[in-house]
């Protein structure tokens, strides 16, 4: 069975950093692009970033560009999100997701597998 | 303000048919990009419901169907059941933003 498990969330002060991790299982990790999607409390889904199999092509939402960095380690079947200069508006549940098809980030593809999410709270 | 516009809420009685619209523009749905749909229960991760405008992943009941026309897409649910009560989101790609875009979500209430 295909699984994604996120970790690394927590409470952090504004301006500080946090690194999220996501481990995949049940599929060939480097055959697929991976994405981060977040959901603020009581709000809708917001795409954050997508990364290709070899980490060459990486896309970011304007809201996080320059502050967040996405990376992956295919040997560990893992996806990461380094979040710097955190703001209160970054408070959300962060989901790791698998692109349905393709090993490069293609925003027109669907996201067929989702982790359970990890919560990030930015507050002083 | 989401790039894709969905009604905040829809409702229907058991057994009825409901539709949820997803309205975009010429830089996303209207440019030909596929629309996908997700179902989310409270406290749970979204579930992949419809892909490529009208295709159902394995295990999704055929009561759920999707369509797309012009700059809009729709999710239809027939034979409404109490267990369908959830939030529904559409998703596509926007060439102006160069990124994935979601609708604001629609809360379905089964009366």
GROMACS .gro file of C-alpha atoms in nm:
model
  235
    1UNK     CA    1   0.000   0.000   0.000
    2UNK     CA    2   0.119   0.349  -0.083
    3UNK     CA    3   0.191   0.570   0.217
    4UNK     CA    4   0.328   0.914   0.291
    5UNK     CA    5   0.420   1.012   0.646
    6UNK     CA    6   0.512   1.368   0.738
    7UNK     CA    7   0.701   1.483   1.044
    8UNK     CA    8   0.881   1.786   1.182
    9UNK     CA    9   0.596   2.023   1.256
   10UNK     CA   10   0.572   2.224   1.574
   11UNK     CA   11   0.542   2.564   1.737
   12UNK     CA   12   0.799   2.819   1.621
   13UNK     CA   13   0.844   3.192   1.669
   14UNK     CA   14   0.809   3.435   1.379
   15UNK     CA   15   1.132   3.472   1.186
   16UNK     CA   16   1.263   3.132   1.289
   17UNK     CA   17   1.309   2.817   1.080
   18UNK     CA   18   1.164   2.468   1.066
   19UNK     CA   19   1.229   2.163   0.848
   20UNK     CA   20   0.954   1.923   0.752
   21UNK     CA   21   1.015   1.569   0.633
   22UNK     CA   22   0.803   1.319   0.444
   23UNK     CA   23   0.882   0.952   0.392
   24UNK     CA   24   0.716   0.756   0.117
   25UNK     CA   25   0.660   0.383   0.088
   26UNK     CA   26   0.482   0.138  -0.138
   27UNK     CA   27   0.588   0.302  -0.464
   28UNK     CA   28   0.904   0.383  -0.659
   29UNK     CA   29   0.976   0.721  -0.507
   30UNK     CA   30   1.200   0.860  -0.780
   31UNK     CA   31   0.946   0.780  -1.052
   32UNK     CA   32   0.727   1.067  -0.939
   33UNK     CA   33   0.733   1.438  -0.876
   34UNK     CA   34   0.628   1.531  -0.523
   35UNK     CA   35   0.447   1.834  -0.384
   36UNK     CA   36   0.375   2.015  -0.061
   37UNK     CA   37   0.023   2.150  -0.003
   38UNK     CA   38  -0.087   2.336   0.311
   39UNK     CA   39  -0.416   2.414   0.478
   40UNK     CA   40  -0.452   2.697   0.726
   41UNK     CA   41  -0.694   2.635   1.014
   42UNK     CA   42  -1.050   2.642   0.884
   43UNK     CA   43  -0.933   2.736   0.535
   44UNK     CA   44  -0.889   2.572   0.195
   45UNK     CA   45  -0.598   2.400   0.028
   46UNK     CA   46  -0.298   2.599  -0.091
   47UNK     CA   47  -0.022   2.455  -0.308
   48UNK     CA   48   0.326   2.533  -0.172
   49UNK     CA   49   0.587   2.363  -0.389
   50UNK     CA   50   0.661   2.082  -0.633
   51UNK     CA   51   0.987   1.901  -0.709
   52UNK     CA   52   1.100   1.672  -0.990
   53UNK     CA   53   1.267   1.337  -0.948
   54UNK     CA   54   1.623   1.467  -0.975
   55UNK     CA   55   1.563   1.794  -0.790
   56UNK     CA   56   1.651   2.004  -1.093
   57UNK     CA   57   1.302   2.141  -1.151
   58UNK     CA   58   1.146   2.290  -0.839
   59UNK     CA   59   0.847   2.524  -0.835
   60UNK     CA   60   0.718   2.743  -0.552
   61UNK     CA   61   0.408   2.945  -0.479
   62UNK     CA   62   0.475   3.318  -0.473
   63UNK     CA   63   0.376   3.326  -0.106
   64UNK     CA   64   0.678   3.116  -0.006
   65UNK     CA   65   0.930   3.188  -0.281
   66UNK     CA   66   1.266   3.291  -0.138
   67UNK     CA   67   1.180   3.164   0.210
   68UNK     CA   68   1.104   2.793   0.160
   69UNK     CA   69   1.328   2.533  -0.004
   70UNK     CA   70   1.209   2.193  -0.119
   71UNK     CA   71   1.447   1.902  -0.157
   72UNK     CA   72   1.438   1.523  -0.179
   73UNK     CA   73   1.663   1.224  -0.108
   74UNK     CA   74   1.553   0.939  -0.332
   75UNK     CA   75   1.784   0.693  -0.156
   76UNK     CA   76   1.579   0.755   0.159
   77UNK     CA   77   1.244   0.788  -0.019
   78UNK     CA   78   1.215   1.124   0.148
   79UNK     CA   79   1.092   1.473   0.070
   80UNK     CA   80   1.182   1.782   0.271
   81UNK     CA   81   1.061   2.138   0.317
   82UNK     CA   82   1.302   2.385   0.473
   83UNK     CA   83   1.102   2.682   0.595
   84UNK     CA   84   1.291   2.999   0.685
   85UNK     CA   85   1.175   3.343   0.795
   86UNK     CA   86   0.846   3.196   0.909
   87UNK     CA   87   0.545   3.423   0.942
   88UNK     CA   88   0.219   3.381   1.135
   89UNK     CA   89   0.040   3.334   0.802
   90UNK     CA   90   0.246   3.020   0.742
   91UNK     CA   91   0.053   2.853   1.023
   92UNK     CA   92  -0.109   2.549   0.863
   93UNK     CA   93  -0.130   2.175   0.831
   94UNK     CA   94   0.133   2.078   0.575
   95UNK     CA   95   0.063   1.782   0.349
   96UNK     CA   96   0.312   1.584   0.146
   97UNK     CA   97   0.155   1.464  -0.179
   98UNK     CA   98   0.248   1.244  -0.474
   99UNK     CA   99   0.188   1.356  -0.830
  100UNK     CA  100  -0.029   1.110  -1.020
  101UNK     CA  101   0.187   1.088  -1.327
  102UNK     CA  102   0.530   1.210  -1.432
  103UNK     CA  103   0.863   1.263  -1.265
  104UNK     CA  104   0.875   1.638  -1.326
  105UNK     CA  105   0.650   1.887  -1.145
  106UNK     CA  106   0.353   1.934  -1.373
  107UNK     CA  107   0.087   2.142  -1.206
  108UNK     CA  108  -0.182   2.014  -1.438
  109UNK     CA  109  -0.146   1.663  -1.299
  110UNK     CA  110  -0.346   1.546  -1.002
  111UNK     CA  111  -0.219   1.454  -0.657
  112UNK     CA  112  -0.327   1.100  -0.585
  113UNK     CA  113  -0.164   1.020  -0.252
  114UNK     CA  114  -0.162   1.243   0.057
  115UNK     CA  115   0.002   1.205   0.394
  116UNK     CA  116  -0.182   1.277   0.716
  117UNK     CA  117  -0.011   1.615   0.746
  118UNK     CA  118   0.210   1.782   1.004
  119UNK     CA  119   0.106   2.098   1.187
  120UNK     CA  120   0.315   2.414   1.183
  121UNK     CA  121   0.223   2.696   1.419
  122UNK     CA  122   0.406   3.027   1.391
  123UNK     CA  123   0.345   3.240   1.696
  124UNK     CA  124   0.533   3.435   1.959
  125UNK     CA  125  -0.961   3.496  -0.303
  126UNK     CA  126  -0.902   3.166  -0.484
  127UNK     CA  127  -0.814   3.154  -0.853
  128UNK     CA  128  -1.080   2.888  -0.901
  129UNK     CA  129  -1.423   2.983  -0.767
  130UNK     CA  130  -1.649   2.732  -0.595
  131UNK     CA  131  -1.975   2.790  -0.408
  132UNK     CA  132  -1.906   2.788  -0.033
  133UNK     CA  133  -2.183   2.539   0.030
  134UNK     CA  134  -2.436   2.313  -0.138
  135UNK     CA  135  -2.694   2.081   0.010
  136UNK     CA  136  -2.927   1.805  -0.093
  137UNK     CA  137  -3.152   1.536   0.047
  138UNK     CA  138  -3.055   1.170   0.045
  139UNK     CA  139  -3.102   1.020  -0.298
  140UNK     CA  140  -3.090   1.352  -0.477
  141UNK     CA  141  -2.834   1.482  -0.724
  142UNK     CA  142  -2.612   1.778  -0.648
  143UNK     CA  143  -2.352   1.957  -0.853
  144UNK     CA  144  -2.055   2.166  -0.745
  145UNK     CA  145  -1.916   2.418  -0.989
  146UNK     CA  146  -1.557   2.529  -1.032
  147UNK     CA  147  -1.514   2.847  -1.234
  148UNK     CA  148  -1.178   2.953  -1.367
  149UNK     CA  149  -1.042   3.167  -1.648
  150UNK     CA  150  -0.849   3.156  -1.973
  151UNK     CA  151  -0.521   3.110  -1.790
  152UNK     CA  152  -0.625   2.784  -1.623
  153UNK     CA  153  -0.932   2.575  -1.708
  154UNK     CA  154  -1.002   2.776  -2.022
  155UNK     CA  155  -0.650   2.719  -2.147
  156UNK     CA  156  -0.719   2.347  -2.152
  157UNK     CA  157  -0.563   2.233  -1.827
  158UNK     CA  158  -0.723   1.936  -1.659
  159UNK     CA  159  -0.938   1.971  -1.350
  160UNK     CA  160  -0.914   1.731  -1.058
  161UNK     CA  161  -1.141   1.693  -0.757
  162UNK     CA  162  -1.076   1.600  -0.393
  163UNK     CA  163  -1.303   1.500  -0.107
  164UNK     CA  164  -1.204   1.592   0.248
  165UNK     CA  165  -1.370   1.483   0.571
  166UNK     CA  166  -1.315   1.686   0.891
  167UNK     CA  167  -0.976   1.615   1.040
  168UNK     CA  168  -0.872   1.397   0.748
  169UNK     CA  169  -0.641   1.438   0.450
  170UNK     CA  170  -0.797   1.508   0.110
  171UNK     CA  171  -0.885   1.206  -0.102
  172UNK     CA  172  -0.831   1.195  -0.478
  173UNK     CA  173  -1.184   1.179  -0.620
  174UNK     CA  174  -1.181   1.270  -0.992
  175UNK     CA  175  -0.882   1.314  -1.223
  176UNK     CA  176  -0.845   1.446  -1.575
  177UNK     CA  177  -1.184   1.621  -1.563
  178UNK     CA  178  -1.399   1.310  -1.560
  179UNK     CA  179  -1.206   0.998  -1.457
  180UNK     CA  180  -1.255   0.809  -1.133
  181UNK     CA  181  -0.966   0.644  -0.949
  182UNK     CA  182  -1.019   0.284  -0.853
  183UNK     CA  183  -1.259   0.252  -0.561
  184UNK     CA  184  -1.450   0.576  -0.617
  185UNK     CA  185  -1.821   0.502  -0.663
  186UNK     CA  186  -1.972   0.584  -1.002
  187UNK     CA  187  -2.215   0.813  -0.821
  188UNK     CA  188  -1.936   1.069  -0.856
  189UNK     CA  189  -1.873   1.221  -1.197
  190UNK     CA  190  -1.690   1.519  -1.339
  191UNK     CA  191  -1.718   1.734  -1.645
  192UNK     CA  192  -1.549   2.036  -1.796
  193UNK     CA  193  -1.658   2.299  -2.045
  194UNK     CA  194  -1.495   2.624  -2.140
  195UNK     CA  195  -1.359   2.795  -1.830
  196UNK     CA  196  -1.559   2.584  -1.584
  197UNK     CA  197  -1.582   2.235  -1.445
  198UNK     CA  198  -1.841   2.054  -1.237
  199UNK     CA  199  -1.858   1.767  -0.993
  200UNK     CA  200  -2.188   1.580  -0.982
  201UNK     CA  201  -2.296   1.343  -0.709
  202UNK     CA  202  -2.603   1.131  -0.771
  203UNK     CA  203  -2.793   0.917  -0.522
  204UNK     CA  204  -2.670   1.138  -0.240
  205UNK     CA  205  -2.580   0.954   0.080
  206UNK     CA  206  -2.516   1.081   0.432
  207UNK     CA  207  -2.155   0.963   0.404
  208UNK     CA  208  -2.097   1.208   0.117
  209UNK     CA  209  -2.113   1.501   0.357
  210UNK     CA  210  -1.766   1.654   0.326
  211UNK     CA  211  -1.568   1.938   0.173
  212UNK     CA  212  -1.490   1.920  -0.197
  213UNK     CA  213  -1.206   2.098  -0.377
  214UNK     CA  214  -1.125   2.143  -0.745
  215UNK     CA  215  -0.766   2.178  -0.868
  216UNK     CA  216  -0.601   2.282  -1.192
  217UNK     CA  217  -0.294   2.466  -1.320
  218UNK     CA  218  -0.263   2.836  -1.391
  219UNK     CA  219  -0.017   2.946  -1.657
  220UNK     CA  220  -0.009   3.307  -1.537
  221UNK     CA  221   0.087   3.198  -1.186
  222UNK     CA  222   0.295   2.904  -1.310
  223UNK     CA  223   0.157   2.688  -1.035
  224UNK     CA  224  -0.108   2.455  -0.902
  225UNK     CA  225  -0.432   2.627  -0.806
  226UNK     CA  226  -0.719   2.508  -0.591
  227UNK     CA  227  -1.076   2.621  -0.556
  228UNK     CA  228  -1.182   2.762  -0.222
  229UNK     CA  229  -1.374   2.446  -0.138
  230UNK     CA  230  -1.742   2.361  -0.112
  231UNK     CA  231  -1.907   2.215   0.195
  232UNK     CA  232  -2.169   1.956   0.105
  233UNK     CA  233  -2.447   1.908   0.355
  234UNK     CA  234  -2.678   1.608   0.328
  235UNK     CA  235  -3.013   1.717   0.472
   0.00000   0.00000   0.00000
